[in-house]
PDB file of C-alpha atoms in Angstrom:
ATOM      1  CA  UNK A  96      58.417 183.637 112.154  1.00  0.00           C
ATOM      2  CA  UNK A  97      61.184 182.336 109.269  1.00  0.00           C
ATOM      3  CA  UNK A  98      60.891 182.484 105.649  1.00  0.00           C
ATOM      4  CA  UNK A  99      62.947 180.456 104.170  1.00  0.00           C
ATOM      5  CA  UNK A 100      63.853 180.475 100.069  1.00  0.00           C
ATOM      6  CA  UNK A 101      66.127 177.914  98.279  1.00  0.00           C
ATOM      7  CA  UNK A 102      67.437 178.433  94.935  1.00  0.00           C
ATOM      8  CA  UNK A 103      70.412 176.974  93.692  1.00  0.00           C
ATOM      9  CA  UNK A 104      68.809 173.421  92.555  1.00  0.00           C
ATOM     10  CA  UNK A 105      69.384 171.886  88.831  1.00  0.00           C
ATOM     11  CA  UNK A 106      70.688 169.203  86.879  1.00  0.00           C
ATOM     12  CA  UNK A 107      74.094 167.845  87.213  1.00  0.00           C
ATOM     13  CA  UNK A 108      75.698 165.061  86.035  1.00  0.00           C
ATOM     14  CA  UNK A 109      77.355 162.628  87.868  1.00  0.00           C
ATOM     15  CA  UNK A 110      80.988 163.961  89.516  1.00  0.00           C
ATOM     16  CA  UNK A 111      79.979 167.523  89.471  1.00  0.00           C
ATOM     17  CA  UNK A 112      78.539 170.210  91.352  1.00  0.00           C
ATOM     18  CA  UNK A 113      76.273 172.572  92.718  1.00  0.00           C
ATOM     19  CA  UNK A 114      76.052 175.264  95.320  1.00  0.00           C
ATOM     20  CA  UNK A 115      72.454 175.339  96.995  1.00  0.00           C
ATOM     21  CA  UNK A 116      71.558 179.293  98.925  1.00  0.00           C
ATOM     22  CA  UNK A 117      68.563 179.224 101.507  1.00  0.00           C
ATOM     23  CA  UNK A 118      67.844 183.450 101.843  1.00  0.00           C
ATOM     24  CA  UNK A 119      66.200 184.162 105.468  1.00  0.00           C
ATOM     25  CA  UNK A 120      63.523 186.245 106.225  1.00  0.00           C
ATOM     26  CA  UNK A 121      63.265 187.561 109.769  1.00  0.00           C
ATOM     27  CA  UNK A 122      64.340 188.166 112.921  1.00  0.00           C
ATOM     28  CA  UNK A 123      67.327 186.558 114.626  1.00  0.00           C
ATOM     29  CA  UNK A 124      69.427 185.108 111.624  1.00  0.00           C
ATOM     30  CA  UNK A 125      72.479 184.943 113.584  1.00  0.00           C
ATOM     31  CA  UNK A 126      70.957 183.571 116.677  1.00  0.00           C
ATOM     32  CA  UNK A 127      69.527 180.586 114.256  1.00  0.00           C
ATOM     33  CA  UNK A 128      71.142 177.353 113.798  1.00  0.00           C
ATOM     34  CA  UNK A 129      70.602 176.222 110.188  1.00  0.00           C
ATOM     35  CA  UNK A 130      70.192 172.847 108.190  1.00  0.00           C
ATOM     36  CA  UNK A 131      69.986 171.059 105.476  1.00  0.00           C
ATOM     37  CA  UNK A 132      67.515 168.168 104.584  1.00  0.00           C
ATOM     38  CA  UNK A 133      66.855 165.870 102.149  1.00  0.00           C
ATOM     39  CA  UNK A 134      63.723 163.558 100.400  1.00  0.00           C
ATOM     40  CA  UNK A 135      64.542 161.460  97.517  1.00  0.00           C
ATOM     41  CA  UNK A 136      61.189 159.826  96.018  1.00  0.00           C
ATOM     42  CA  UNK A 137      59.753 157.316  98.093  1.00  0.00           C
ATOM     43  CA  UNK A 138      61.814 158.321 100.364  1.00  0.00           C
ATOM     44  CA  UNK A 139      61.783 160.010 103.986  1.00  0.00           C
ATOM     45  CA  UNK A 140      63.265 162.946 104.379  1.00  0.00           C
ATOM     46  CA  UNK A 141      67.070 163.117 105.739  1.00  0.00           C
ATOM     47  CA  UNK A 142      69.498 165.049 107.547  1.00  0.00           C
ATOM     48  CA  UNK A 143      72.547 166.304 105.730  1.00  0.00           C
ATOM     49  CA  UNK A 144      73.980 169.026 107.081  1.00  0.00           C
ATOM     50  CA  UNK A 145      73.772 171.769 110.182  1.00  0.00           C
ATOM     51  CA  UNK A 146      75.412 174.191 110.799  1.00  0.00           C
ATOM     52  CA  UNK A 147      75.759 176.424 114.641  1.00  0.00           C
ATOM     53  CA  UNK A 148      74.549 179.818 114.927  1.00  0.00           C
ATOM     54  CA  UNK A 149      78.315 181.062 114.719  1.00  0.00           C
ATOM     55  CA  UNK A 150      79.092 179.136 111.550  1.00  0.00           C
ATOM     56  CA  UNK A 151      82.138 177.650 113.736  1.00  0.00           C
ATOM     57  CA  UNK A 152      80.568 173.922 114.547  1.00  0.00           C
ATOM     58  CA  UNK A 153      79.251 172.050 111.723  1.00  0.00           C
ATOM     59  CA  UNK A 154      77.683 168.416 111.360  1.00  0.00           C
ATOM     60  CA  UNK A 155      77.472 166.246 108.471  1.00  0.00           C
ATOM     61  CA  UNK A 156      75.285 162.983 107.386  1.00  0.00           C
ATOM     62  CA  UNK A 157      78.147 160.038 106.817  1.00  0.00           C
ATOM     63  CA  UNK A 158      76.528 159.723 103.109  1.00  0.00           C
ATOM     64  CA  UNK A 159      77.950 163.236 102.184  1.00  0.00           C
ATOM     65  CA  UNK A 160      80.471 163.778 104.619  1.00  0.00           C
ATOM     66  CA  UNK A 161      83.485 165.106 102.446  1.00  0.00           C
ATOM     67  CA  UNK A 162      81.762 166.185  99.556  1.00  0.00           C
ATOM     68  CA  UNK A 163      79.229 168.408 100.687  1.00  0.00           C
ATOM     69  CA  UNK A 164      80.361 171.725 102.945  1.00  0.00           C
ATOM     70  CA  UNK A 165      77.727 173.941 104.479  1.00  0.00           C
ATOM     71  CA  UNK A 166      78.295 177.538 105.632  1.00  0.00           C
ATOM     72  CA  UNK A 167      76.574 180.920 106.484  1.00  0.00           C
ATOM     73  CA  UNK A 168      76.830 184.333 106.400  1.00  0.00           C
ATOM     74  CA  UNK A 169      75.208 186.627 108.748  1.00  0.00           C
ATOM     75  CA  UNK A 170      75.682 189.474 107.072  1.00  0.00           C
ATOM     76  CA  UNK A 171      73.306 188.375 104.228  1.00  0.00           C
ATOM     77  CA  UNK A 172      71.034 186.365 106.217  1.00  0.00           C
ATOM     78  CA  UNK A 173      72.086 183.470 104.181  1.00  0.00           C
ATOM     79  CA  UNK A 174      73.234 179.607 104.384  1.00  0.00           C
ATOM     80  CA  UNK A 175      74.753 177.573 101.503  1.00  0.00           C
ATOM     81  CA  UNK A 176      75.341 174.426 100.784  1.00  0.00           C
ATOM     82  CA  UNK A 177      78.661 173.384  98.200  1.00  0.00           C
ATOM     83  CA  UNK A 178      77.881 170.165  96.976  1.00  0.00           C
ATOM     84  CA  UNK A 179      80.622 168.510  95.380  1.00  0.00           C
ATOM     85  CA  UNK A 180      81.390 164.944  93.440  1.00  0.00           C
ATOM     86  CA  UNK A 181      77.432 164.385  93.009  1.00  0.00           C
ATOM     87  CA  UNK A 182      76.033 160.533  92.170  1.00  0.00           C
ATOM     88  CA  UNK A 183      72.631 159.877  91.127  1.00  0.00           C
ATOM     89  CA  UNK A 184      72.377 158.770  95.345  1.00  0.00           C
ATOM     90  CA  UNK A 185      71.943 162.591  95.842  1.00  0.00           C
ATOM     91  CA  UNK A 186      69.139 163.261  93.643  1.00  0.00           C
ATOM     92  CA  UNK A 187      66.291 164.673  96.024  1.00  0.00           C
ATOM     93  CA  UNK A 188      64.363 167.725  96.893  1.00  0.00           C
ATOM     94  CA  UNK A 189      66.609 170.007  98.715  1.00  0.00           C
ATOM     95  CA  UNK A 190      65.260 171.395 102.187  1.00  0.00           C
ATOM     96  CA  UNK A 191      66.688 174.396 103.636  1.00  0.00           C
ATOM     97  CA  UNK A 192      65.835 174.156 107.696  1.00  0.00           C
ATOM     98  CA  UNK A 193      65.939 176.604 110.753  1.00  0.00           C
ATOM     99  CA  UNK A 194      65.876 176.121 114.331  1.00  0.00           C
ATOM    100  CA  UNK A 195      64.263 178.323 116.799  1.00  0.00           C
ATOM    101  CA  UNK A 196      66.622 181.225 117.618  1.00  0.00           C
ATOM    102  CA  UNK A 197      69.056 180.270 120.724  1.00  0.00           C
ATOM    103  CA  UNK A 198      68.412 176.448 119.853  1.00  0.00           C
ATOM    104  CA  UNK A 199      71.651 174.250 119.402  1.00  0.00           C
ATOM    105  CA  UNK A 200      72.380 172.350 116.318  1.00  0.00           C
ATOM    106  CA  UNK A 201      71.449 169.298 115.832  1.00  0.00           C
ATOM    107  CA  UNK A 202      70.192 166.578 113.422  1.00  0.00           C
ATOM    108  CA  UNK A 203      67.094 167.070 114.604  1.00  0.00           C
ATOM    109  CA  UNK A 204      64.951 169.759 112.279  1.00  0.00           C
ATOM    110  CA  UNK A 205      63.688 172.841 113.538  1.00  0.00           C
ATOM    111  CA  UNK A 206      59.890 174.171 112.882  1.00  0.00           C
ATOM    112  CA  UNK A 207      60.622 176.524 109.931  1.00  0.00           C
ATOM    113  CA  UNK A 208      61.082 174.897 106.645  1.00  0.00           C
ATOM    114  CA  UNK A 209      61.798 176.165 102.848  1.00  0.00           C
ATOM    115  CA  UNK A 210      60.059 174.772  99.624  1.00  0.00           C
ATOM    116  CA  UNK A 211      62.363 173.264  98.513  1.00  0.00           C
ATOM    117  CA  UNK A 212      64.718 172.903  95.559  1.00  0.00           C
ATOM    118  CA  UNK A 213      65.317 169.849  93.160  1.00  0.00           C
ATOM    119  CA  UNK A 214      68.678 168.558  92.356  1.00  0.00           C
ATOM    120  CA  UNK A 215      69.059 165.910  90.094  1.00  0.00           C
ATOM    121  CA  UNK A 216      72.353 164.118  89.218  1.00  0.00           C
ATOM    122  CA  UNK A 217      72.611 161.905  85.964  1.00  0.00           C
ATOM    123  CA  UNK A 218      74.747 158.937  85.175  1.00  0.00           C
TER     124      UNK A 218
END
């Protein structure tokens, strides 16, 4: 079992930026591929981001490829997200995602989800 706790989430406005954190509780951080997901209102939720157990492969959604970076570190059990040059497009709950441990990343979400964190970007 994952626990998995955003924080990180705010107000912006438009052209700015935010780091999200997703802190991991449990067994097998390292051997977890990590994501990112997405659900604006009225809206399904969406990939964004995922990154590979290592940290060294990452994948991107084309909507935020180039202004979003995600990355990990093992040590602290920990994945981030750097979100950078925001639009009001971007304003959504903010999903922090894990795999099962050994699983490759994809863009498909594992079982273990966060609650989420709000980001909203004004014009």
């Amino acid at each position: 079992q994952v626990e998995l706790v955003e924080s990180g989430g705010g107000l912006v406005q438009a052209g700015g930026s935010l780091r999200l954190s997703c802190a991991a509780f449990g067994r097998s951080f390292s051997s977890t591929a990590m994501g990112w997901y997405r659900q604006a209102p009225g809206k399904e939720r969406e990939f964004v981001a995922t990154i590979s157990r290592s940290g060294r492969s990452t994948y991107y959604a084309d909507s935020v490829k180039g202004r979003f970076t995600i990355s990990r570190d093992n040590a602290k059990n920990t994945v981030y997200l750097q979100m950078n040059s925001l639009n009001t497009e971007d304003t959504a709950v903010y999903y922090c995602n894990a795999n099962r441990p050994y699983e490759t990343a994809t863009m498909t979400p594992g079982p273990y989800w966060g609650q989420g964190t709000q980001v909203t970007v004004s014009s």
